């Protein structure tokens, strides 16, 4: 069973990942470069214009979806590499553990890199919660009040026999009120600056993902022989290298 998992991990993870690394890194690097072409000061000017609208920042929502997808894929890729290394660790025995030490060092690098990506990924949902709290202080409030009233009346008919008829009815009305007080400049600035901060955080996350692929890919390329066969092809315990 574990031998099959070992063979599958080598083919389905490391080989496939190594083949796609170039395209992954180039795509991420291109997106990061395009985003960095707009300074944070210019982004703030743009975001300030929409800071009082009761709507999401469409640009950041699109960017977050992209960055979240790339970060999640990276975390899963790194987990597969961890599994690949774990399955190639040989049985414990005396001597010739130089290759095993390399395996453990690479596994540590992969695990710490994945942990950094996962931490940044987990922090993303807080942006919408924080932005909603700030928008409550700058967006005009609209409320609707509904009132209901009951009325009754009595009609009396004159004639040979007096008759009294009671009538009753209900009526309702609603009033819509909009609060349009001018928002405080600091409140508007807080929304815009939160957007700017989140934009930078997303760019930074993409850089972390790109650099994770570069670092791990370079480490795999340099040490793949030891990762696959840490004690050599023959596993000679008498050899130190």
Short mmCIF file of C-alpha atoms in Angstrom, two decimals:
data_model
loop_
_atom_site.label_atom_id
_atom_site.label_comp_id
_atom_site.label_asym_id
_atom_site.label_seq_id
_atom_site.Cartn_x
_atom_site.Cartn_y
_atom_site.Cartn_z
CA UNK A 1 0.00 0.00 0.00
CA UNK A 2 2.63 2.54 1.07
CA UNK A 3 4.86 1.56 -1.83
CA UNK A 4 2.04 2.47 -4.21
CA UNK A 5 1.52 5.79 -2.43
CA UNK A 6 5.25 6.42 -2.69
CA UNK A 7 5.30 5.82 -6.45
CA UNK A 8 2.14 7.88 -6.95
CA UNK A 9 3.52 10.80 -4.94
CA UNK A 10 6.68 10.87 -7.04
CA UNK A 11 4.80 10.95 -10.32
CA UNK A 12 1.73 12.98 -9.39
CA UNK A 13 3.40 15.65 -7.25
CA UNK A 14 7.08 16.30 -7.74
CA UNK A 15 7.34 15.57 -11.46
CA UNK A 16 4.09 17.36 -12.31
CA UNK A 17 4.90 20.30 -10.05
CA UNK A 18 8.43 20.67 -11.42
CA UNK A 19 7.03 20.68 -14.96
CA UNK A 20 4.58 23.48 -14.14
CA UNK A 21 6.80 25.62 -11.91
CA UNK A 22 8.11 27.83 -14.69
CA UNK A 23 4.63 28.83 -15.87
CA UNK A 24 3.39 29.30 -12.30
CA UNK A 25 6.25 31.60 -11.35
CA UNK A 26 6.03 33.63 -14.56
CA UNK A 27 2.27 34.13 -14.22
CA UNK A 28 2.54 35.22 -10.60
CA UNK A 29 5.48 37.48 -11.31
CA UNK A 30 3.60 39.14 -14.17
CA UNK A 31 0.54 39.80 -12.01
CA UNK A 32 2.64 41.17 -9.14
CA UNK A 33 4.54 43.45 -11.52
CA UNK A 34 1.32 44.84 -13.00
CA UNK A 35 -0.10 45.52 -9.53
CA UNK A 36 3.07 47.20 -8.31
CA UNK A 37 2.96 49.55 -11.30
CA UNK A 38 0.22 51.45 -9.44
CA UNK A 39 1.57 53.14 -6.34
CA UNK A 40 -0.29 52.90 -3.04
CA UNK A 41 -0.76 56.70 -3.12
CA UNK A 42 -2.53 56.49 -6.48
CA UNK A 43 -4.62 53.57 -5.28
CA UNK A 44 -5.69 55.58 -2.24
CA UNK A 45 -6.90 58.46 -4.44
CA UNK A 46 -9.03 56.03 -6.43
CA UNK A 47 -10.41 54.24 -3.38
CA UNK A 48 -11.30 57.50 -1.63
CA UNK A 49 -13.76 58.33 -4.41
CA UNK A 50 -15.78 55.19 -3.68
CA UNK A 51 -15.34 55.16 0.09
CA UNK A 52 -18.86 56.46 0.79
CA UNK A 53 -20.70 54.07 -1.55
CA UNK A 54 -22.70 51.18 -0.11
CA UNK A 55 -20.89 48.69 -2.36
CA UNK A 56 -17.88 46.41 -2.24
CA UNK A 57 -14.56 47.42 -3.76
CA UNK A 58 -14.91 45.41 -6.97
CA UNK A 59 -11.22 45.63 -7.87
CA UNK A 60 -10.11 44.25 -4.51
CA UNK A 61 -12.78 41.54 -4.54
CA UNK A 62 -11.48 40.26 -7.88
CA UNK A 63 -7.89 40.46 -6.69
CA UNK A 64 -8.72 38.66 -3.44
CA UNK A 65 -10.42 35.83 -5.32
CA UNK A 66 -7.33 35.41 -7.50
CA UNK A 67 -4.84 35.65 -4.63
CA UNK A 68 -6.85 33.28 -2.45
CA UNK A 69 -6.98 30.69 -5.23
CA UNK A 70 -3.23 30.88 -5.87
CA UNK A 71 -2.38 30.74 -2.16
CA UNK A 72 -4.69 27.79 -1.53
CA UNK A 73 -3.21 25.91 -4.48
CA UNK A 74 0.29 26.62 -3.19
CA UNK A 75 -0.53 25.35 0.31
CA UNK A 76 -1.90 22.12 -1.15
CA UNK A 77 1.12 21.73 -3.46
CA UNK A 78 3.47 22.10 -0.52
CA UNK A 79 1.50 19.54 1.47
CA UNK A 80 1.93 17.07 -1.39
CA UNK A 81 5.68 17.69 -1.39
CA UNK A 82 5.79 17.10 2.37
CA UNK A 83 4.03 13.79 1.82
CA UNK A 84 6.44 12.91 -0.98
CA UNK A 85 9.45 13.49 1.28
CA UNK A 86 7.88 11.61 4.20
CA UNK A 87 7.21 8.54 2.05
CA UNK A 88 10.83 8.52 0.86
CA UNK A 89 12.39 8.63 4.31
CA UNK A 90 14.14 5.23 4.74
CA UNK A 91 13.85 2.94 7.71
CA UNK A 92 15.80 3.92 10.80
CA UNK A 93 19.26 2.35 10.97
CA UNK A 94 22.78 3.20 12.12
CA UNK A 95 25.07 5.17 9.81
CA UNK A 96 24.74 6.82 6.42
CA UNK A 97 22.15 9.35 7.57
CA UNK A 98 23.51 12.33 5.63
CA UNK A 99 20.81 12.00 2.98
CA UNK A 100 18.11 11.65 5.63
CA UNK A 101 19.29 14.89 7.23
CA UNK A 102 18.84 16.58 3.85
CA UNK A 103 15.33 15.18 3.62
CA UNK A 104 14.46 16.57 7.03
CA UNK A 105 15.89 20.01 6.21
CA UNK A 106 13.95 20.23 2.96
CA UNK A 107 10.79 19.02 4.70
CA UNK A 108 11.26 21.73 7.33
CA UNK A 109 11.62 24.39 4.63
CA UNK A 110 8.50 23.18 2.84
CA UNK A 111 6.47 23.01 6.07
CA UNK A 112 7.46 26.51 7.26
CA UNK A 113 6.80 27.98 3.81
CA UNK A 114 3.37 26.38 3.71
CA UNK A 115 2.61 27.63 7.21
CA UNK A 116 3.40 31.22 6.18
CA UNK A 117 1.12 30.99 3.15
CA UNK A 118 -1.67 29.41 5.22
CA UNK A 119 -1.45 32.14 7.87
CA UNK A 120 -1.80 34.92 5.29
CA UNK A 121 -4.62 33.03 3.61
CA UNK A 122 -6.56 32.64 6.87
CA UNK A 123 -6.40 36.40 7.52
CA UNK A 124 -8.22 37.38 4.30
CA UNK A 125 -11.87 37.13 5.48
CA UNK A 126 -11.31 39.77 8.19
CA UNK A 127 -11.14 42.47 5.49
CA UNK A 128 -14.87 42.43 4.70
CA UNK A 129 -15.81 42.39 8.37
CA UNK A 130 -13.59 45.39 9.13
CA UNK A 131 -14.75 47.28 6.06
CA UNK A 132 -18.42 46.75 6.89
CA UNK A 133 -17.87 48.23 10.34
CA UNK A 134 -16.21 51.32 8.84
CA UNK A 135 -18.85 51.78 6.13
CA UNK A 136 -21.60 52.03 8.76
CA UNK A 137 -20.11 55.39 9.72
CA UNK A 138 -19.98 56.89 6.23
CA UNK A 139 -22.87 55.42 4.22
CA UNK A 140 -26.24 57.20 4.37
CA UNK A 141 -28.76 55.24 6.43
CA UNK A 142 -32.21 54.41 5.05
CA UNK A 143 -34.98 53.27 7.42
CA UNK A 144 -38.65 52.46 6.81
CA UNK A 145 -41.28 52.98 9.52
CA UNK A 146 -44.71 51.39 9.21
CA UNK A 147 -47.67 52.43 11.35
CA UNK A 148 -51.14 50.91 11.56
CA UNK A 149 -54.31 52.60 12.86
CA UNK A 150 -57.82 51.33 13.62
CA UNK A 151 -60.86 53.58 13.20
CA UNK A 152 -64.56 53.06 14.04
CA UNK A 153 -67.79 55.01 13.48
CA UNK A 154 -71.51 54.68 14.26
CA UNK A 155 -74.36 55.56 11.85
CA UNK A 156 -77.93 55.99 13.08
CA UNK A 157 -80.92 55.75 10.71
CA UNK A 158 -84.11 57.73 11.47
CA UNK A 159 -87.51 56.28 10.81
CA UNK A 160 -90.19 54.16 12.32
CA UNK A 161 -87.52 52.01 13.88
CA UNK A 162 -84.17 53.32 14.97
CA UNK A 163 -81.21 51.36 13.67
CA UNK A 164 -77.62 51.74 14.66
CA UNK A 165 -74.82 50.47 12.42
CA UNK A 166 -71.24 50.27 13.63
CA UNK A 167 -68.41 50.46 11.13
CA UNK A 168 -64.75 49.79 11.73
CA UNK A 169 -61.67 49.71 9.57
CA UNK A 170 -57.92 49.59 9.58
CA UNK A 171 -55.38 51.67 7.72
CA UNK A 172 -51.61 51.50 7.50
CA UNK A 173 -48.94 53.82 6.26
CA UNK A 174 -45.16 53.67 5.89
CA UNK A 175 -42.53 56.34 5.93
CA UNK A 176 -39.01 56.02 4.55
CA UNK A 177 -36.33 58.11 6.18
CA UNK A 178 -32.83 58.61 4.86
CA UNK A 179 -30.07 59.99 7.03
CA UNK A 180 -27.69 61.97 4.83
CA UNK A 181 -25.39 63.65 7.28
CA UNK A 182 -22.01 64.42 5.78
CA UNK A 183 -19.52 61.73 6.90
CA UNK A 184 -16.45 62.74 8.84
CA UNK A 185 -13.33 63.06 6.65
CA UNK A 186 -11.42 60.72 8.94
CA UNK A 187 -14.13 58.07 8.55
CA UNK A 188 -13.87 58.29 4.76
CA UNK A 189 -10.08 58.14 4.97
CA UNK A 190 -10.30 55.06 7.21
CA UNK A 191 -12.28 53.15 4.56
CA UNK A 192 -9.90 54.16 1.77
CA UNK A 193 -6.81 53.30 3.79
CA UNK A 194 -8.21 49.91 4.75
CA UNK A 195 -8.63 49.20 1.04
CA UNK A 196 -5.05 50.32 0.39
CA UNK A 197 -3.75 48.16 3.21
CA UNK A 198 -5.66 45.16 1.91
CA UNK A 199 -4.37 45.74 -1.60
CA UNK A 200 -0.81 45.68 -0.30
CA UNK A 201 -1.57 42.53 1.74
CA UNK A 202 -2.85 40.76 -1.37
CA UNK A 203 0.20 41.77 -3.39
CA UNK A 204 2.44 40.59 -0.56
CA UNK A 205 0.58 37.26 -0.45
CA UNK A 206 1.15 36.77 -4.17
CA UNK A 207 4.84 37.51 -3.67
CA UNK A 208 5.03 34.97 -0.86
CA UNK A 209 3.37 32.35 -3.07
CA UNK A 210 5.70 33.13 -5.98
CA UNK A 211 8.80 33.00 -3.77
CA UNK A 212 7.58 29.78 -2.15
CA UNK A 213 7.50 28.09 -5.54
CA UNK A 214 10.95 29.48 -6.37
CA UNK A 215 12.55 28.45 -3.08
CA UNK A 216 11.00 25.00 -2.90
CA UNK A 217 11.50 24.33 -6.61
CA UNK A 218 15.18 25.30 -6.40
CA UNK A 219 15.64 23.12 -3.31
CA UNK A 220 13.98 20.15 -5.00
CA UNK A 221 16.10 20.51 -8.11
CA UNK A 222 19.34 20.65 -6.12
CA UNK A 223 18.51 17.81 -3.74
CA UNK A 224 16.14 15.55 -5.63
CA UNK A 225 18.67 12.71 -5.72
CA UNK A 226 18.96 12.65 -1.94
CA UNK A 227 15.23 13.12 -1.46
CA UNK A 228 14.43 10.06 -3.57
CA UNK A 229 17.38 7.88 -2.47
CA UNK A 230 18.88 9.37 0.72
CA UNK A 231 21.21 6.38 1.24
CA UNK A 232 22.14 5.98 -2.39
CA UNK A 233 20.69 3.61 -4.93
CA UNK A 234 21.98 0.58 -3.09
CA UNK A 235 21.38 1.87 0.43
CA UNK A 236 24.92 0.91 1.53
CA UNK A 237 25.07 1.62 5.23
CA UNK A 238 28.89 1.63 5.16
CA UNK A 239 29.04 4.59 2.81
CA UNK A 240 29.02 8.08 4.30
CA UNK A 241 27.97 9.71 1.00
#
